[in-house]
PDB file of C-alpha atoms in Angstrom:
ATOM      1  CA  UNK A   1     139.040  67.829 105.419  1.00 49.00           C
ATOM      2  CA  UNK A   2     139.962  70.865 107.565  1.00 49.00           C
ATOM      3  CA  UNK A   3     137.009  73.182 108.061  1.00 64.00           C
ATOM      4  CA  UNK A   4     138.016  74.960 111.286  1.00 82.00           C
ATOM      5  CA  UNK A   5     138.631  78.677 111.094  1.00 92.00           C
ATOM      6  CA  UNK A   6     141.655  78.174 113.367  1.00 91.00           C
ATOM      7  CA  UNK A   7     143.232  76.044 110.627  1.00 89.00           C
ATOM      8  CA  UNK A   8     142.558  78.780 108.083  1.00 91.00           C
ATOM      9  CA  UNK A   9     144.246  81.597 110.049  1.00 93.00           C
ATOM     10  CA  UNK A  10     147.176  79.451 111.192  1.00 87.00           C
ATOM     11  CA  UNK A  11     149.448  80.587 108.359  1.00 84.00           C
ATOM     12  CA  UNK A  12     148.215  84.178 108.210  1.00 90.00           C
ATOM     13  CA  UNK A  13     150.659  86.974 108.915  1.00 93.00           C
ATOM     14  CA  UNK A  14     149.719  88.397 112.335  1.00 94.00           C
ATOM     15  CA  UNK A  15     148.565  92.016 112.276  1.00 95.00           C
ATOM     16  CA  UNK A  16     150.621  93.933 114.777  1.00 87.00           C
ATOM     17  CA  UNK A  17     151.253  95.306 117.203  1.00 95.00           C
ATOM     18  CA  UNK A  18     149.109  93.355 119.652  1.00 95.00           C
ATOM     19  CA  UNK A  19     146.176  95.455 120.839  1.00 97.00           C
ATOM     20  CA  UNK A  20     144.920  96.259 124.310  1.00 98.00           C
ATOM     21  CA  UNK A  21     141.984  94.274 125.674  1.00 98.00           C
ATOM     22  CA  UNK A  22     138.609  95.819 126.494  1.00 97.00           C
ATOM     23  CA  UNK A  23     136.106  95.057 129.226  1.00 97.00           C
ATOM     24  CA  UNK A  24     132.915  97.124 129.024  1.00 94.00           C
ATOM     25  CA  UNK A  25     130.506  97.363 131.925  1.00 94.00           C
ATOM     26  CA  UNK A  26     128.401  99.868 133.855  1.00 92.00           C
ATOM     27  CA  UNK A  27     129.711 102.584 136.148  1.00 93.00           C
ATOM     28  CA  UNK A  28     128.225 100.729 139.124  1.00 94.00           C
ATOM     29  CA  UNK A  29     130.070  97.492 138.317  1.00 95.00           C
ATOM     30  CA  UNK A  30     133.230  99.520 137.696  1.00 97.00           C
ATOM     31  CA  UNK A  31     133.028 101.036 141.171  1.00 96.00           C
ATOM     32  CA  UNK A  32     132.832  97.560 142.685  1.00 96.00           C
ATOM     33  CA  UNK A  33     135.731  96.278 140.562  1.00 97.00           C
ATOM     34  CA  UNK A  34     137.955  99.231 141.431  1.00 97.00           C
ATOM     35  CA  UNK A  35     137.121  98.869 145.107  1.00 96.00           C
ATOM     36  CA  UNK A  36     138.402  95.291 144.975  1.00 96.00           C
ATOM     37  CA  UNK A  37     141.110  96.149 142.392  1.00 97.00           C
ATOM     38  CA  UNK A  38     139.982  93.009 140.538  1.00 97.00           C
ATOM     39  CA  UNK A  39     137.860  91.925 137.599  1.00 97.00           C
ATOM     40  CA  UNK A  40     136.203  88.684 138.617  1.00 95.00           C
ATOM     41  CA  UNK A  41     134.581  85.808 136.760  1.00 96.00           C
ATOM     42  CA  UNK A  42     130.841  85.133 136.522  1.00 94.00           C
ATOM     43  CA  UNK A  43     128.786  82.084 135.566  1.00 94.00           C
ATOM     44  CA  UNK A  44     128.635  81.699 131.785  1.00 93.00           C
ATOM     45  CA  UNK A  45     125.320  80.265 130.500  1.00 91.00           C
ATOM     46  CA  UNK A  46     126.969  79.117 127.258  1.00 92.00           C
ATOM     47  CA  UNK A  47     130.000  77.239 128.607  1.00 93.00           C
ATOM     48  CA  UNK A  48     128.481  76.403 132.015  1.00 93.00           C
ATOM     49  CA  UNK A  49     131.497  77.585 133.975  1.00 95.00           C
ATOM     50  CA  UNK A  50     132.840  80.762 135.589  1.00 96.00           C
ATOM     51  CA  UNK A  51     134.467  83.044 133.012  1.00 97.00           C
ATOM     52  CA  UNK A  52     135.648  86.609 132.554  1.00 97.00           C
ATOM     53  CA  UNK A  53     134.968  88.117 129.134  1.00 96.00           C
ATOM     54  CA  UNK A  54     136.957  90.727 127.222  1.00 97.00           C
ATOM     55  CA  UNK A  55     137.167  91.916 123.630  1.00 97.00           C
ATOM     56  CA  UNK A  56     140.317  92.356 121.589  1.00 98.00           C
ATOM     57  CA  UNK A  57     141.037  95.961 120.647  1.00 97.00           C
ATOM     58  CA  UNK A  58     137.419  97.195 120.449  1.00 96.00           C
ATOM     59  CA  UNK A  59     134.830  98.306 123.095  1.00 95.00           C
ATOM     60  CA  UNK A  60     132.102  96.296 121.385  1.00 89.00           C
ATOM     61  CA  UNK A  61     129.910  95.308 124.335  1.00 79.00           C
ATOM     62  CA  UNK A  62     127.148  97.829 125.160  1.00 75.00           C
ATOM     63  CA  UNK A  63     126.169  97.494 128.854  1.00 65.00           C
ATOM     64  CA  UNK A  64     122.656  98.424 130.010  1.00 53.00           C
ATOM     65  CA  UNK A  65     121.380  98.305 126.424  1.00 60.00           C
ATOM     66  CA  UNK A  66     117.619  98.630 126.107  1.00 57.00           C
ATOM     67  CA  UNK A  67     116.789 100.088 129.511  1.00 62.00           C
ATOM     68  CA  UNK A  68     115.831 103.495 128.089  1.00 57.00           C
ATOM     69  CA  UNK A  69     116.827 107.048 129.063  1.00 59.00           C
ATOM     70  CA  UNK A  70     117.933 107.583 132.633  1.00 61.00           C
ATOM     71  CA  UNK A  71     119.789 110.161 134.687  1.00 60.00           C
ATOM     72  CA  UNK A  72     121.551 107.493 136.759  1.00 74.00           C
ATOM     73  CA  UNK A  73     125.316 107.740 136.314  1.00 80.00           C
ATOM     74  CA  UNK A  74     125.529 104.214 137.728  1.00 85.00           C
ATOM     75  CA  UNK A  75     124.136 102.896 134.429  1.00 85.00           C
ATOM     76  CA  UNK A  76     126.527 104.819 132.183  1.00 88.00           C
ATOM     77  CA  UNK A  77     128.901 102.639 130.149  1.00 91.00           C
ATOM     78  CA  UNK A  78     132.548 102.274 131.079  1.00 95.00           C
ATOM     79  CA  UNK A  79     135.383 100.687 129.145  1.00 96.00           C
ATOM     80  CA  UNK A  80     138.349  99.284 131.052  1.00 98.00           C
ATOM     81  CA  UNK A  81     141.417  99.153 128.798  1.00 98.00           C
ATOM     82  CA  UNK A  82     143.744  96.353 129.811  1.00 98.00           C
ATOM     83  CA  UNK A  83     147.301  95.215 129.184  1.00 96.00           C
ATOM     84  CA  UNK A  84     147.846  93.250 125.905  1.00 96.00           C
ATOM     85  CA  UNK A  85     150.052  90.697 127.702  1.00 96.00           C
ATOM     86  CA  UNK A  86     146.864  89.202 129.199  1.00 97.00           C
ATOM     87  CA  UNK A  87     146.424  87.455 125.851  1.00 95.00           C
ATOM     88  CA  UNK A  88     148.838  84.786 127.039  1.00 94.00           C
ATOM     89  CA  UNK A  89     146.457  83.702 129.808  1.00 95.00           C
ATOM     90  CA  UNK A  90     143.236  83.511 127.759  1.00 96.00           C
ATOM     91  CA  UNK A  91     141.387  80.217 128.143  1.00 95.00           C
ATOM     92  CA  UNK A  92     139.504  80.511 124.858  1.00 95.00           C
ATOM     93  CA  UNK A  93     139.393  82.841 121.833  1.00 97.00           C
ATOM     94  CA  UNK A  94     136.477  83.256 119.414  1.00 97.00           C
ATOM     95  CA  UNK A  95     136.128  85.539 116.375  1.00 97.00           C
ATOM     96  CA  UNK A  96     132.808  86.954 117.632  1.00 96.00           C
ATOM     97  CA  UNK A  97     130.592  87.231 120.680  1.00 94.00           C
ATOM     98  CA  UNK A  98     129.816  83.663 121.742  1.00 95.00           C
ATOM     99  CA  UNK A  99     126.526  84.768 123.310  1.00 91.00           C
ATOM    100  CA  UNK A 100     125.362  86.067 119.932  1.00 91.00           C
ATOM    101  CA  UNK A 101     125.879  82.805 118.076  1.00 94.00           C
ATOM    102  CA  UNK A 102     122.145  82.125 117.698  1.00 91.00           C
ATOM    103  CA  UNK A 103     121.642  85.633 116.276  1.00 90.00           C
ATOM    104  CA  UNK A 104     124.392  85.007 113.729  1.00 92.00           C
ATOM    105  CA  UNK A 105     123.148  81.585 112.552  1.00 91.00           C
ATOM    106  CA  UNK A 106     121.117  82.902 109.574  1.00 90.00           C
ATOM    107  CA  UNK A 107     124.292  84.449 108.123  1.00 90.00           C
ATOM    108  CA  UNK A 108     126.708  81.730 109.190  1.00 92.00           C
ATOM    109  CA  UNK A 109     124.667  79.026 107.518  1.00 88.00           C
ATOM    110  CA  UNK A 110     123.282  75.615 108.541  1.00 87.00           C
ATOM    111  CA  UNK A 111     125.016  72.820 110.379  1.00 88.00           C
ATOM    112  CA  UNK A 112     127.782  74.825 112.021  1.00 92.00           C
ATOM    113  CA  UNK A 113     128.478  74.591 115.745  1.00 93.00           C
ATOM    114  CA  UNK A 114     129.966  77.204 118.064  1.00 94.00           C
ATOM    115  CA  UNK A 115     133.035  75.114 118.898  1.00 93.00           C
ATOM    116  CA  UNK A 116     133.990  75.011 115.201  1.00 93.00           C
ATOM    117  CA  UNK A 117     134.687  78.747 115.448  1.00 95.00           C
ATOM    118  CA  UNK A 118     136.958  78.506 118.482  1.00 94.00           C
ATOM    119  CA  UNK A 119     140.476  79.768 117.789  1.00 94.00           C
ATOM    120  CA  UNK A 120     142.168  77.953 120.667  1.00 86.00           C
ATOM    121  CA  UNK A 121     144.080  79.895 123.298  1.00 84.00           C
ATOM    122  CA  UNK A 122     147.179  81.023 121.422  1.00 89.00           C
ATOM    123  CA  UNK A 123     148.204  84.627 122.091  1.00 92.00           C
ATOM    124  CA  UNK A 124     148.789  84.950 118.332  1.00 95.00           C
ATOM    125  CA  UNK A 125     145.249  83.909 117.342  1.00 96.00           C
ATOM    126  CA  UNK A 126     143.659  87.397 117.537  1.00 97.00           C
ATOM    127  CA  UNK A 127     146.476  88.942 115.499  1.00 97.00           C
ATOM    128  CA  UNK A 128     146.302  86.136 112.932  1.00 97.00           C
ATOM    129  CA  UNK A 129     142.538  86.537 112.571  1.00 97.00           C
ATOM    130  CA  UNK A 130     142.922  90.296 112.080  1.00 98.00           C
ATOM    131  CA  UNK A 131     145.714  89.704 109.569  1.00 97.00           C
ATOM    132  CA  UNK A 132     143.672  87.158 107.610  1.00 97.00           C
ATOM    133  CA  UNK A 133     140.346  89.015 107.432  1.00 97.00           C
ATOM    134  CA  UNK A 134     141.196  92.704 107.958  1.00 97.00           C
ATOM    135  CA  UNK A 135     144.913  93.083 107.092  1.00 97.00           C
ATOM    136  CA  UNK A 136     145.481  95.843 109.656  1.00 97.00           C
ATOM    137  CA  UNK A 137     144.456  96.865 113.173  1.00 98.00           C
ATOM    138  CA  UNK A 138     142.921 100.048 111.779  1.00 97.00           C
ATOM    139  CA  UNK A 139     140.649  98.104 109.424  1.00 97.00           C
ATOM    140  CA  UNK A 140     139.665  95.810 112.273  1.00 97.00           C
ATOM    141  CA  UNK A 141     138.850  98.707 114.600  1.00 97.00           C
ATOM    142  CA  UNK A 142     136.754 100.390 111.919  1.00 94.00           C
ATOM    143  CA  UNK A 143     135.217  97.039 110.882  1.00 94.00           C
ATOM    144  CA  UNK A 144     136.364  97.170 107.275  1.00 95.00           C
ATOM    145  CA  UNK A 145     137.059  93.539 106.270  1.00 96.00           C
ATOM    146  CA  UNK A 146     139.377  93.009 103.314  1.00 96.00           C
ATOM    147  CA  UNK A 147     138.837  89.292 102.636  1.00 96.00           C
ATOM    148  CA  UNK A 148     135.821  88.396 100.516  1.00 93.00           C
ATOM    149  CA  UNK A 149     133.905  85.148 101.018  1.00 95.00           C
ATOM    150  CA  UNK A 150     134.370  84.280  97.347  1.00 94.00           C
ATOM    151  CA  UNK A 151     138.153  84.411  97.776  1.00 95.00           C
ATOM    152  CA  UNK A 152     138.071  81.558 100.299  1.00 94.00           C
ATOM    153  CA  UNK A 153     138.004  77.906  99.112  1.00 93.00           C
ATOM    154  CA  UNK A 154     134.576  76.339  99.460  1.00 92.00           C
ATOM    155  CA  UNK A 155     135.996  73.611 101.724  1.00 91.00           C
ATOM    156  CA  UNK A 156     136.841  76.262 104.329  1.00 93.00           C
ATOM    157  CA  UNK A 157     133.260  76.374 105.525  1.00 94.00           C
ATOM    158  CA  UNK A 158     133.657  78.222 108.822  1.00 95.00           C
ATOM    159  CA  UNK A 159     136.030  80.794 107.324  1.00 96.00           C
ATOM    160  CA  UNK A 160     133.575  81.533 104.520  1.00 96.00           C
ATOM    161  CA  UNK A 161     130.783  81.782 107.076  1.00 95.00           C
ATOM    162  CA  UNK A 162     132.747  84.279 109.168  1.00 96.00           C
ATOM    163  CA  UNK A 163     133.648  86.361 106.106  1.00 96.00           C
ATOM    164  CA  UNK A 164     129.959  86.426 105.169  1.00 95.00           C
ATOM    165  CA  UNK A 165     128.974  87.476 108.684  1.00 95.00           C
ATOM    166  CA  UNK A 166     131.384  90.393 109.014  1.00 95.00           C
ATOM    167  CA  UNK A 167     130.555  91.683 105.533  1.00 93.00           C
ATOM    168  CA  UNK A 168     126.833  91.970 106.239  1.00 89.00           C
ATOM    169  CA  UNK A 169     125.841  95.576 107.099  1.00 83.00           C
ATOM    170  CA  UNK A 170     122.455  94.696 108.581  1.00 76.00           C
ATOM    171  CA  UNK A 171     123.794  92.659 111.521  1.00 73.00           C
ATOM    172  CA  UNK A 172     126.677  95.067 112.107  1.00 65.00           C
ATOM    173  CA  UNK A 173     124.311  98.017 112.493  1.00 60.00           C
ATOM    174  CA  UNK A 174     122.695  96.411 115.542  1.00 65.00           C
ATOM    175  CA  UNK A 175     125.525  94.250 116.892  1.00 79.00           C
ATOM    176  CA  UNK A 176     129.155  94.969 116.026  1.00 84.00           C
ATOM    177  CA  UNK A 177     130.209  92.175 118.372  1.00 91.00           C
ATOM    178  CA  UNK A 178     129.769  89.922 115.340  1.00 92.00           C
ATOM    179  CA  UNK A 179     133.136  91.175 114.075  1.00 93.00           C
ATOM    180  CA  UNK A 180     134.939  91.647 117.393  1.00 96.00           C
ATOM    181  CA  UNK A 181     137.249  88.997 118.830  1.00 97.00           C
ATOM    182  CA  UNK A 182     136.127  87.589 122.172  1.00 97.00           C
ATOM    183  CA  UNK A 183     138.578  86.494 124.849  1.00 97.00           C
ATOM    184  CA  UNK A 184     137.577  84.283 127.756  1.00 97.00           C
ATOM    185  CA  UNK A 185     139.510  83.925 131.006  1.00 97.00           C
ATOM    186  CA  UNK A 186     138.969  81.243 133.614  1.00 96.00           C
ATOM    187  CA  UNK A 187     140.445  83.370 136.415  1.00 96.00           C
ATOM    188  CA  UNK A 188     139.980  86.938 137.587  1.00 96.00           C
ATOM    189  CA  UNK A 189     142.429  89.683 136.647  1.00 97.00           C
ATOM    190  CA  UNK A 190     144.188  92.105 139.001  1.00 97.00           C
ATOM    191  CA  UNK A 191     143.519  95.680 137.958  1.00 97.00           C
ATOM    192  CA  UNK A 192     146.584  96.856 139.877  1.00 96.00           C
ATOM    193  CA  UNK A 193     148.852  95.580 137.138  1.00 95.00           C
ATOM    194  CA  UNK A 194     146.558  95.128 134.139  1.00 97.00           C
ATOM    195  CA  UNK A 195     144.484  98.334 133.961  1.00 98.00           C
ATOM    196  CA  UNK A 196     146.072 100.911 131.658  1.00 97.00           C
ATOM    197  CA  UNK A 197     143.192 103.329 130.980  1.00 98.00           C
ATOM    198  CA  UNK A 198     139.502 103.780 131.683  1.00 98.00           C
ATOM    199  CA  UNK A 199     136.806 105.486 129.618  1.00 97.00           C
ATOM    200  CA  UNK A 200     133.841 106.620 131.671  1.00 95.00           C
ATOM    201  CA  UNK A 201     131.541 109.498 132.637  1.00 94.00           C
ATOM    202  CA  UNK A 202     133.259 112.566 134.099  1.00 94.00           C
ATOM    203  CA  UNK A 203     131.242 112.287 137.308  1.00 92.00           C
ATOM    204  CA  UNK A 204     132.741 108.847 137.932  1.00 95.00           C
ATOM    205  CA  UNK A 205     136.332 109.589 136.990  1.00 96.00           C
ATOM    206  CA  UNK A 206     136.436 112.834 139.007  1.00 96.00           C
ATOM    207  CA  UNK A 207     135.390 111.084 142.219  1.00 96.00           C
ATOM    208  CA  UNK A 208     138.257 111.131 144.780  1.00 96.00           C
ATOM    209  CA  UNK A 209     137.908 107.438 145.657  1.00 96.00           C
ATOM    210  CA  UNK A 210     137.986 106.444 141.989  1.00 96.00           C
ATOM    211  CA  UNK A 211     141.036 108.645 141.402  1.00 96.00           C
ATOM    212  CA  UNK A 212     142.776 107.020 144.350  1.00 95.00           C
ATOM    213  CA  UNK A 213     141.969 103.576 142.974  1.00 96.00           C
ATOM    214  CA  UNK A 214     143.341 104.494 139.542  1.00 96.00           C
ATOM    215  CA  UNK A 215     146.606 105.666 141.096  1.00 94.00           C
ATOM    216  CA  UNK A 216     146.841 102.235 142.697  1.00 95.00           C
ATOM    217  CA  UNK A 217     146.307 100.579 139.283  1.00 94.00           C
ATOM    218  CA  UNK A 218     149.598 101.393 137.556  1.00 87.00           C
ATOM    219  CA  UNK A 219     148.399 105.015 137.302  1.00 85.00           C
ATOM    220  CA  UNK A 220     145.721 104.068 134.784  1.00 95.00           C
ATOM    221  CA  UNK A 221     144.847 106.945 132.455  1.00 96.00           C
ATOM    222  CA  UNK A 222     141.318 108.426 132.932  1.00 97.00           C
ATOM    223  CA  UNK A 223     139.527 109.229 129.653  1.00 97.00           C
ATOM    224  CA  UNK A 224     136.277 110.996 130.622  1.00 97.00           C
ATOM    225  CA  UNK A 225     133.208 111.810 128.584  1.00 93.00           C
ATOM    226  CA  UNK A 226     130.396 114.186 129.528  1.00 89.00           C
ATOM    227  CA  UNK A 227     126.819 113.250 130.323  1.00 86.00           C
ATOM    228  CA  UNK A 228     123.827 115.566 129.954  1.00 80.00           C
ATOM    229  CA  UNK A 229     120.792 114.831 132.102  1.00 69.00           C
ATOM    230  CA  UNK A 230     118.652 111.868 131.100  1.00 69.00           C
ATOM    231  CA  UNK A 231     120.299 109.749 128.413  1.00 69.00           C
ATOM    232  CA  UNK A 232     120.047 106.273 126.981  1.00 67.00           C
ATOM    233  CA  UNK A 233     123.255 104.420 127.981  1.00 65.00           C
ATOM    234  CA  UNK A 234     123.570 103.238 124.384  1.00 73.00           C
ATOM    235  CA  UNK A 235     123.923 106.857 123.242  1.00 74.00           C
ATOM    236  CA  UNK A 236     127.408 106.990 124.774  1.00 80.00           C
ATOM    237  CA  UNK A 237     128.774 104.164 122.618  1.00 85.00           C
ATOM    238  CA  UNK A 238     130.288 106.644 120.153  1.00 88.00           C
ATOM    239  CA  UNK A 239     132.119 108.419 122.965  1.00 90.00           C
ATOM    240  CA  UNK A 240     133.640 105.107 124.071  1.00 93.00           C
ATOM    241  CA  UNK A 241     134.888 104.343 120.567  1.00 94.00           C
ATOM    242  CA  UNK A 242     136.364 107.808 120.130  1.00 95.00           C
ATOM    243  CA  UNK A 243     138.188 107.811 123.468  1.00 96.00           C
ATOM    244  CA  UNK A 244     139.512 104.283 122.948  1.00 97.00           C
ATOM    245  CA  UNK A 245     140.667 105.138 119.432  1.00 97.00           C
ATOM    246  CA  UNK A 246     142.598 108.146 120.743  1.00 96.00           C
ATOM    247  CA  UNK A 247     144.290 105.985 123.365  1.00 97.00           C
ATOM    248  CA  UNK A 248     145.189 103.222 120.905  1.00 97.00           C
ATOM    249  CA  UNK A 249     146.520 105.785 118.428  1.00 97.00           C
ATOM    250  CA  UNK A 250     148.747 107.301 121.127  1.00 96.00           C
ATOM    251  CA  UNK A 251     149.978 103.774 121.911  1.00 94.00           C
ATOM    252  CA  UNK A 252     150.969 103.252 118.282  1.00 94.00           C
ATOM    253  CA  UNK A 253     148.578 100.353 117.742  1.00 93.00           C
ATOM    254  CA  UNK A 254     147.434 101.564 114.339  1.00 93.00           C
ATOM    255  CA  UNK A 255     150.952 101.776 112.949  1.00 73.00           C
TER     256      UNK A 255
END
């Protein structure tokens, strides 16, 4: 009896076009990455190996969450917007943040394991998941699912669990990674060819060394936001979503 969510989305019409990939981090980590022109892997406590994480089409990760207000630009969030063709080299695809699996268990239901939600490594998997549960890229970006749990056969346990998770407003209000597709890479990525745009604080993107690095990265587009004195890094999440949405709209990804 097939219960895998990857089986369920296999025949779904992919939602196109394919979306850019997002890697969110702090301004400090961004400076280091741009200096090396590379996004590297780090040890993953879940899969016990070195991995690089990205999200499909949405800047869902909130770096430096919970540290409180600060005037340090180094802690401000940054979103690196990367080439969609990287999808072909993903080592693993999941429909949500793998690190949040324990938080999602109460909504997913009993007896389900993380690997049952893996979508494989097909470049089509993210588009098929969006097509199956959201219909369009716009609905996915705005987190407006269109497939109801009750419309899914009861034997499709993981698919029903995912539909239940993304429909719940309480978890989404504190963690919208529950409805954002995670991409894992086993190797680092060169920013020279992959970086297409960057959302970050004006003080970072106006720095001469950062501007020089961006020119060396396929002339990646800077998308600045302003900061005002002491701020909680989480307070800039809205600015990230707005800047990314403008970029994706200009790229025709909500067609």
